[in-house]
PDB file of C-alpha atoms in Angstrom:
ATOM      1  CA  UNK A   1      -5.080-247.756 -87.442  1.00 89.00           C
ATOM      2  CA  UNK A   2      -1.154-247.875 -87.747  1.00 96.00           C
ATOM      3  CA  UNK A   3       1.448-246.968 -90.258  1.00 97.00           C
ATOM      4  CA  UNK A   4       3.180-248.604 -92.658  1.00 98.00           C
ATOM      5  CA  UNK A   5       6.506-247.578 -94.345  1.00 98.00           C
ATOM      6  CA  UNK A   6       8.536-249.686 -96.222  1.00 98.00           C
ATOM      7  CA  UNK A   7      11.921-250.282 -98.469  1.00 98.00           C
ATOM      8  CA  UNK A   8      12.385-250.976-101.495  1.00 96.00           C
ATOM      9  CA  UNK A   9      15.245-251.725-103.818  1.00 90.00           C
ATOM     10  CA  UNK A  10      16.921-253.896-106.460  1.00 80.00           C
ATOM     11  CA  UNK A  11      19.725-256.652-105.225  1.00 77.00           C
ATOM     12  CA  UNK A  12      22.184-254.773-103.894  1.00 75.00           C
ATOM     13  CA  UNK A  13      20.839-251.224-102.632  1.00 81.00           C
ATOM     14  CA  UNK A  14      20.629-251.803 -99.392  1.00 87.00           C
ATOM     15  CA  UNK A  15      17.998-252.482 -98.208  1.00 93.00           C
ATOM     16  CA  UNK A  16      18.249-254.298 -94.908  1.00 93.00           C
ATOM     17  CA  UNK A  17      20.858-251.708 -93.728  1.00 94.00           C
ATOM     18  CA  UNK A  18      18.855-248.443 -94.413  1.00 97.00           C
ATOM     19  CA  UNK A  19      15.721-250.529 -92.641  1.00 97.00           C
ATOM     20  CA  UNK A  20      17.465-251.228 -89.819  1.00 97.00           C
ATOM     21  CA  UNK A  21      18.676-247.853 -89.348  1.00 97.00           C
ATOM     22  CA  UNK A  22      15.510-246.063 -89.652  1.00 98.00           C
ATOM     23  CA  UNK A  23      14.286-248.429 -86.944  1.00 98.00           C
ATOM     24  CA  UNK A  24      16.536-247.649 -84.710  1.00 97.00           C
ATOM     25  CA  UNK A  25      15.778-244.012 -85.263  1.00 97.00           C
ATOM     26  CA  UNK A  26      12.450-244.032 -85.263  1.00 97.00           C
ATOM     27  CA  UNK A  27      12.041-246.038 -81.936  1.00 97.00           C
ATOM     28  CA  UNK A  28      14.323-242.940 -80.118  1.00 96.00           C
ATOM     29  CA  UNK A  29      11.718-240.418 -81.931  1.00 96.00           C
ATOM     30  CA  UNK A  30       8.746-243.064 -81.229  1.00 95.00           C
ATOM     31  CA  UNK A  31       9.349-244.567 -77.805  1.00 94.00           C
ATOM     32  CA  UNK A  32      10.477-248.832 -78.898  1.00 92.00           C
ATOM     33  CA  UNK A  33       6.784-249.719 -77.781  1.00 95.00           C
ATOM     34  CA  UNK A  34       5.599-247.740 -80.879  1.00 97.00           C
ATOM     35  CA  UNK A  35       7.878-249.816 -83.835  1.00 98.00           C
ATOM     36  CA  UNK A  36       8.318-252.652 -85.022  1.00 98.00           C
ATOM     37  CA  UNK A  37      10.432-254.067 -88.336  1.00 98.00           C
ATOM     38  CA  UNK A  38       9.906-257.352 -90.220  1.00 97.00           C
ATOM     39  CA  UNK A  39      11.055-258.142 -93.900  1.00 96.00           C
ATOM     40  CA  UNK A  40      10.341-259.959 -96.940  1.00 96.00           C
ATOM     41  CA  UNK A  41      10.678-263.052 -97.562  1.00 94.00           C
ATOM     42  CA  UNK A  42       9.810-264.212 -93.710  1.00 95.00           C
ATOM     43  CA  UNK A  43      12.779-266.792 -94.384  1.00 94.00           C
ATOM     44  CA  UNK A  44      12.121-268.163 -90.654  1.00 93.00           C
ATOM     45  CA  UNK A  45       8.053-268.499 -91.131  1.00 95.00           C
ATOM     46  CA  UNK A  46       6.894-272.242 -92.743  1.00 96.00           C
ATOM     47  CA  UNK A  47       4.695-270.242 -95.279  1.00 96.00           C
ATOM     48  CA  UNK A  48       7.683-268.674 -97.107  1.00 96.00           C
ATOM     49  CA  UNK A  49       8.678-272.542 -97.679  1.00 96.00           C
ATOM     50  CA  UNK A  50       7.107-272.158-101.618  1.00 96.00           C
ATOM     51  CA  UNK A  51       9.032-268.987-102.429  1.00 96.00           C
ATOM     52  CA  UNK A  52      12.556-270.791-101.473  1.00 95.00           C
ATOM     53  CA  UNK A  53      11.152-273.264-103.311  1.00 95.00           C
ATOM     54  CA  UNK A  54      11.179-271.110-106.661  1.00 95.00           C
ATOM     55  CA  UNK A  55      13.783-269.088-105.801  1.00 93.00           C
ATOM     56  CA  UNK A  56      16.183-271.819-105.437  1.00 92.00           C
ATOM     57  CA  UNK A  57      15.090-272.792-108.922  1.00 93.00           C
ATOM     58  CA  UNK A  58      12.631-275.760-108.259  1.00 96.00           C
ATOM     59  CA  UNK A  59       9.793-274.652-109.923  1.00 95.00           C
ATOM     60  CA  UNK A  60      12.799-273.977-112.908  1.00 94.00           C
ATOM     61  CA  UNK A  61      15.810-273.063-113.621  1.00 91.00           C
ATOM     62  CA  UNK A  62      15.211-269.277-114.340  1.00 91.00           C
ATOM     63  CA  UNK A  63      12.463-266.744-112.975  1.00 90.00           C
ATOM     64  CA  UNK A  64      10.421-266.667-116.205  1.00 91.00           C
ATOM     65  CA  UNK A  65      10.059-270.278-115.704  1.00 92.00           C
ATOM     66  CA  UNK A  66       7.569-269.287-113.246  1.00 96.00           C
ATOM     67  CA  UNK A  67       4.711-266.939-114.458  1.00 97.00           C
ATOM     68  CA  UNK A  68       4.554-263.372-112.515  1.00 97.00           C
ATOM     69  CA  UNK A  69       0.491-264.149-111.214  1.00 98.00           C
ATOM     70  CA  UNK A  70       2.446-267.859-110.188  1.00 97.00           C
ATOM     71  CA  UNK A  71       5.407-266.291-108.578  1.00 97.00           C
ATOM     72  CA  UNK A  72       3.556-263.555-107.031  1.00 98.00           C
ATOM     73  CA  UNK A  73       0.689-265.893-105.073  1.00 97.00           C
ATOM     74  CA  UNK A  74       3.750-267.471-103.600  1.00 97.00           C
ATOM     75  CA  UNK A  75       5.041-263.676-102.042  1.00 97.00           C
ATOM     76  CA  UNK A  76       1.404-262.698-101.181  1.00 97.00           C
ATOM     77  CA  UNK A  77       1.417-265.861 -98.929  1.00 97.00           C
ATOM     78  CA  UNK A  78       3.937-265.034 -96.871  1.00 97.00           C
ATOM     79  CA  UNK A  79       3.463-261.465 -96.485  1.00 98.00           C
ATOM     80  CA  UNK A  80      -0.232-262.699 -95.917  1.00 98.00           C
ATOM     81  CA  UNK A  81       1.195-265.172 -92.969  1.00 98.00           C
ATOM     82  CA  UNK A  82       3.238-262.102 -91.791  1.00 97.00           C
ATOM     83  CA  UNK A  83       0.158-260.236 -91.175  1.00 98.00           C
ATOM     84  CA  UNK A  84      -2.188-262.605 -89.342  1.00 98.00           C
ATOM     85  CA  UNK A  85       0.416-263.838 -87.055  1.00 97.00           C
ATOM     86  CA  UNK A  86       3.209-261.837 -86.552  1.00 97.00           C
ATOM     87  CA  UNK A  87       1.292-257.717 -86.793  1.00 98.00           C
ATOM     88  CA  UNK A  88      -2.220-256.792 -87.285  1.00 98.00           C
ATOM     89  CA  UNK A  89      -2.791-256.257 -83.613  1.00 98.00           C
ATOM     90  CA  UNK A  90       0.064-254.725 -82.982  1.00 98.00           C
ATOM     91  CA  UNK A  91      -1.051-252.261 -86.603  1.00 98.00           C
ATOM     92  CA  UNK A  92      -4.262-251.610 -85.749  1.00 97.00           C
ATOM     93  CA  UNK A  93      -3.480-250.527 -82.278  1.00 97.00           C
ATOM     94  CA  UNK A  94      -1.367-247.742 -83.854  1.00 97.00           C
ATOM     95  CA  UNK A  95       2.214-249.101 -84.458  1.00 98.00           C
ATOM     96  CA  UNK A  96       4.297-248.231 -86.808  1.00 98.00           C
ATOM     97  CA  UNK A  97       5.402-250.878 -89.093  1.00 98.00           C
ATOM     98  CA  UNK A  98       8.849-250.630 -91.393  1.00 98.00           C
ATOM     99  CA  UNK A  99       9.197-253.410 -93.907  1.00 98.00           C
ATOM    100  CA  UNK A 100      12.423-254.646 -95.503  1.00 97.00           C
ATOM    101  CA  UNK A 101      10.069-255.467 -99.414  1.00 97.00           C
ATOM    102  CA  UNK A 102       6.689-255.940 -99.766  1.00 98.00           C
ATOM    103  CA  UNK A 103       3.473-255.986-102.644  1.00 98.00           C
ATOM    104  CA  UNK A 104       6.065-253.421-104.057  1.00 96.00           C
ATOM    105  CA  UNK A 105       8.737-256.175-104.729  1.00 96.00           C
ATOM    106  CA  UNK A 106       6.391-258.406-106.610  1.00 96.00           C
ATOM    107  CA  UNK A 107       5.680-255.213-108.758  1.00 97.00           C
ATOM    108  CA  UNK A 108       9.500-254.786-109.073  1.00 95.00           C
ATOM    109  CA  UNK A 109      10.596-258.239-109.757  1.00 94.00           C
ATOM    110  CA  UNK A 110       7.272-259.488-111.659  1.00 96.00           C
ATOM    111  CA  UNK A 111       6.772-257.603-114.512  1.00 97.00           C
ATOM    112  CA  UNK A 112      10.145-257.735-116.157  1.00 95.00           C
ATOM    113  CA  UNK A 113       8.085-260.995-117.367  1.00 95.00           C
ATOM    114  CA  UNK A 114       5.915-258.945-119.354  1.00 96.00           C
ATOM    115  CA  UNK A 115       6.371-257.836-121.754  1.00 93.00           C
ATOM    116  CA  UNK A 116       2.397-256.741-123.404  1.00 96.00           C
ATOM    117  CA  UNK A 117       2.029-252.914-121.795  1.00 95.00           C
ATOM    118  CA  UNK A 118      -1.560-253.205-121.103  1.00 97.00           C
ATOM    119  CA  UNK A 119      -0.906-257.099-120.030  1.00 97.00           C
ATOM    120  CA  UNK A 120       1.932-255.305-117.446  1.00 97.00           C
ATOM    121  CA  UNK A 121      -1.088-252.776-116.331  1.00 97.00           C
ATOM    122  CA  UNK A 122      -3.984-256.049-116.144  1.00 98.00           C
ATOM    123  CA  UNK A 123      -1.127-257.657-113.573  1.00 98.00           C
ATOM    124  CA  UNK A 124      -0.512-254.848-111.171  1.00 98.00           C
ATOM    125  CA  UNK A 125      -4.087-253.802-111.275  1.00 98.00           C
ATOM    126  CA  UNK A 126      -4.704-257.679-109.940  1.00 98.00           C
ATOM    127  CA  UNK A 127      -1.830-257.306-107.512  1.00 98.00           C
ATOM    128  CA  UNK A 128      -2.873-254.735-105.464  1.00 98.00           C
ATOM    129  CA  UNK A 129      -6.684-255.672-105.683  1.00 98.00           C
ATOM    130  CA  UNK A 130      -5.597-259.050-104.223  1.00 98.00           C
ATOM    131  CA  UNK A 131      -2.977-258.339-101.475  1.00 98.00           C
ATOM    132  CA  UNK A 132      -4.853-254.768-100.415  1.00 98.00           C
ATOM    133  CA  UNK A 133      -7.639-255.235-101.591  1.00 97.00           C
ATOM    134  CA  UNK A 134      -9.376-259.524-101.252  1.00 97.00           C
ATOM    135  CA  UNK A 135      -6.430-260.552 -98.997  1.00 97.00           C
ATOM    136  CA  UNK A 136      -6.284-257.929 -96.656  1.00 97.00           C
ATOM    137  CA  UNK A 137      -3.375-256.816 -95.762  1.00 98.00           C
ATOM    138  CA  UNK A 138      -2.157-253.344 -95.185  1.00 98.00           C
ATOM    139  CA  UNK A 139      -1.625-250.926 -98.330  1.00 98.00           C
ATOM    140  CA  UNK A 140       1.369-248.887 -97.487  1.00 98.00           C
ATOM    141  CA  UNK A 141       1.958-245.179 -96.034  1.00 97.00           C
ATOM    142  CA  UNK A 142       4.716-244.818 -97.237  1.00 98.00           C
ATOM    143  CA  UNK A 143       7.376-245.933 -99.699  1.00 98.00           C
ATOM    144  CA  UNK A 144      11.155-245.659-100.227  1.00 98.00           C
ATOM    145  CA  UNK A 145      12.744-246.782-102.768  1.00 97.00           C
ATOM    146  CA  UNK A 146      16.903-246.572-102.496  1.00 96.00           C
ATOM    147  CA  UNK A 147      17.683-246.179-106.056  1.00 94.00           C
ATOM    148  CA  UNK A 148      21.444-247.989-107.044  1.00 89.00           C
ATOM    149  CA  UNK A 149      22.641-247.950-110.881  1.00 84.00           C
ATOM    150  CA  UNK A 150      22.665-251.870-111.560  1.00 77.00           C
ATOM    151  CA  UNK A 151      26.534-251.326-112.479  1.00 75.00           C
ATOM    152  CA  UNK A 152      26.342-250.349-108.743  1.00 72.00           C
ATOM    153  CA  UNK A 153      24.510-252.680-107.392  1.00 65.00           C
ATOM    154  CA  UNK A 154      26.067-255.887-109.374  1.00 64.00           C
ATOM    155  CA  UNK A 155      29.636-254.859-107.846  1.00 63.00           C
ATOM    156  CA  UNK A 156      27.962-255.179-104.041  1.00 63.00           C
ATOM    157  CA  UNK A 157      26.179-257.949-104.600  1.00 61.00           C
ATOM    158  CA  UNK A 158      29.423-259.736-105.934  1.00 62.00           C
ATOM    159  CA  UNK A 159      30.235-261.684-102.834  1.00 59.00           C
ATOM    160  CA  UNK A 160      27.528-261.463-100.948  1.00 56.00           C
ATOM    161  CA  UNK A 161      26.094-264.687 -99.444  1.00 58.00           C
ATOM    162  CA  UNK A 162      22.686-265.881-100.444  1.00 51.00           C
ATOM    163  CA  UNK A 163      19.717-266.478 -98.180  1.00 54.00           C
ATOM    164  CA  UNK A 164      18.077-269.469 -99.737  1.00 50.00           C
ATOM    165  CA  UNK A 165      21.753-271.031-101.263  1.00 51.00           C
ATOM    166  CA  UNK A 166      23.867-270.505 -97.717  1.00 55.00           C
ATOM    167  CA  UNK A 167      27.007-268.586 -99.355  1.00 53.00           C
ATOM    168  CA  UNK A 168      27.498-267.585-102.741  1.00 53.00           C
ATOM    169  CA  UNK A 169      25.734-269.431-104.459  1.00 60.00           C
ATOM    170  CA  UNK A 170      22.815-267.499-106.326  1.00 65.00           C
ATOM    171  CA  UNK A 171      19.030-267.771-106.850  1.00 69.00           C
ATOM    172  CA  UNK A 172      17.541-267.672-110.098  1.00 77.00           C
ATOM    173  CA  UNK A 173      17.201-263.729-110.187  1.00 74.00           C
ATOM    174  CA  UNK A 174      20.228-263.237-108.985  1.00 71.00           C
ATOM    175  CA  UNK A 175      22.463-265.597-111.559  1.00 66.00           C
ATOM    176  CA  UNK A 176      20.443-263.762-114.003  1.00 69.00           C
ATOM    177  CA  UNK A 177      22.107-260.050-115.219  1.00 78.00           C
ATOM    178  CA  UNK A 178      19.800-258.568-117.894  1.00 86.00           C
ATOM    179  CA  UNK A 179      16.485-259.735-115.742  1.00 87.00           C
ATOM    180  CA  UNK A 180      18.190-258.014-112.493  1.00 86.00           C
ATOM    181  CA  UNK A 181      18.990-254.638-115.152  1.00 89.00           C
ATOM    182  CA  UNK A 182      14.841-255.104-116.054  1.00 91.00           C
ATOM    183  CA  UNK A 183      13.949-255.410-113.000  1.00 91.00           C
ATOM    184  CA  UNK A 184      15.910-252.091-112.067  1.00 92.00           C
ATOM    185  CA  UNK A 185      14.400-250.054-115.297  1.00 93.00           C
ATOM    186  CA  UNK A 186      11.074-251.327-114.213  1.00 95.00           C
ATOM    187  CA  UNK A 187      11.744-250.077-110.540  1.00 95.00           C
ATOM    188  CA  UNK A 188      12.751-246.620-112.194  1.00 94.00           C
ATOM    189  CA  UNK A 189       9.285-246.754-114.241  1.00 96.00           C
ATOM    190  CA  UNK A 190       7.298-247.737-111.299  1.00 97.00           C
ATOM    191  CA  UNK A 191       8.191-245.468-108.852  1.00 96.00           C
ATOM    192  CA  UNK A 192       7.271-242.304-111.271  1.00 96.00           C
ATOM    193  CA  UNK A 193       4.026-244.008-111.805  1.00 96.00           C
ATOM    194  CA  UNK A 194       3.037-244.458-107.868  1.00 96.00           C
ATOM    195  CA  UNK A 195       4.841-241.460-106.796  1.00 96.00           C
ATOM    196  CA  UNK A 196       7.296-243.503-104.445  1.00 97.00           C
ATOM    197  CA  UNK A 197      10.083-241.531-102.252  1.00 98.00           C
ATOM    198  CA  UNK A 198      12.995-242.111-105.020  1.00 97.00           C
ATOM    199  CA  UNK A 199      16.526-241.862-102.924  1.00 96.00           C
ATOM    200  CA  UNK A 200      19.405-241.800-104.737  1.00 93.00           C
ATOM    201  CA  UNK A 201      22.003-243.935-103.328  1.00 91.00           C
ATOM    202  CA  UNK A 202      25.056-242.511-105.693  1.00 89.00           C
ATOM    203  CA  UNK A 203      26.142-238.775-106.215  1.00 88.00           C
ATOM    204  CA  UNK A 204      28.531-237.654-108.556  1.00 83.00           C
ATOM    205  CA  UNK A 205      29.480-241.247-109.465  1.00 84.00           C
ATOM    206  CA  UNK A 206      30.019-241.725-105.947  1.00 88.00           C
ATOM    207  CA  UNK A 207      28.052-244.181-103.105  1.00 87.00           C
ATOM    208  CA  UNK A 208      26.442-242.062-100.646  1.00 91.00           C
ATOM    209  CA  UNK A 209      26.640-242.219 -96.762  1.00 93.00           C
ATOM    210  CA  UNK A 210      24.922-244.799 -95.238  1.00 95.00           C
ATOM    211  CA  UNK A 211      23.995-242.206 -92.287  1.00 95.00           C
ATOM    212  CA  UNK A 212      23.185-239.198 -95.064  1.00 95.00           C
ATOM    213  CA  UNK A 213      20.607-241.760 -97.200  1.00 96.00           C
ATOM    214  CA  UNK A 214      18.846-242.220 -94.213  1.00 97.00           C
ATOM    215  CA  UNK A 215      18.520-239.029 -92.785  1.00 96.00           C
ATOM    216  CA  UNK A 216      16.903-237.822 -95.680  1.00 97.00           C
ATOM    217  CA  UNK A 217      14.622-240.623 -95.190  1.00 97.00           C
ATOM    218  CA  UNK A 218      13.869-240.155 -91.394  1.00 97.00           C
ATOM    219  CA  UNK A 219      13.001-236.457 -92.320  1.00 97.00           C
ATOM    220  CA  UNK A 220      10.398-237.955 -95.055  1.00 97.00           C
ATOM    221  CA  UNK A 221       9.185-240.758 -92.927  1.00 97.00           C
ATOM    222  CA  UNK A 222       8.733-237.159 -90.059  1.00 97.00           C
ATOM    223  CA  UNK A 223       6.893-235.311 -92.032  1.00 95.00           C
ATOM    224  CA  UNK A 224       3.982-238.092 -93.023  1.00 93.00           C
ATOM    225  CA  UNK A 225       3.229-239.929 -89.944  1.00 89.00           C
TER     226      UNK A 225
END
């Protein structure tokens, strides 16, 4: 069995950059044939079409238009399809898989839709059982949470091109600042609950250097694989 490393964070936290850098470093250390990089949603897959529809507002103009369970199923299908068609064999043969987002993204972005604390817990238990139990995609071995304060991430997102709209127009998550702020607060709470590796991206009110952040991540990775 292989190892699954997840890099999570709210929008604008640098997940893609850090995933790519960690991937390159691990290839140099472990060998190119031993490491694979994936990302979610997998927008190149047909399985991501319902996710694209959701984010584009086709099921409702706000994130709250689609409840946490329904939205999660859309993303779960995308992850299942990716696993079965792209990396199941590689992972089962001992490969190291690094993923930009995973099940944890649903936790971060869907829990804010649920107000009751008991209902939040029921949802989290349901999601973990659905994906890592019933569907059978792998449970992560290492989860990194890139912690960048909401105010910083908003500035970084301002002129970023959206993968759904193909321009600066925001999807239903990105255009709702209050929703994104709640997602960040949720992520902070869940990082404690689940014991994720929290990587602070800001030090003394300044963004840390990309390489400095990644050095911390590679150290933790090598200690745990």
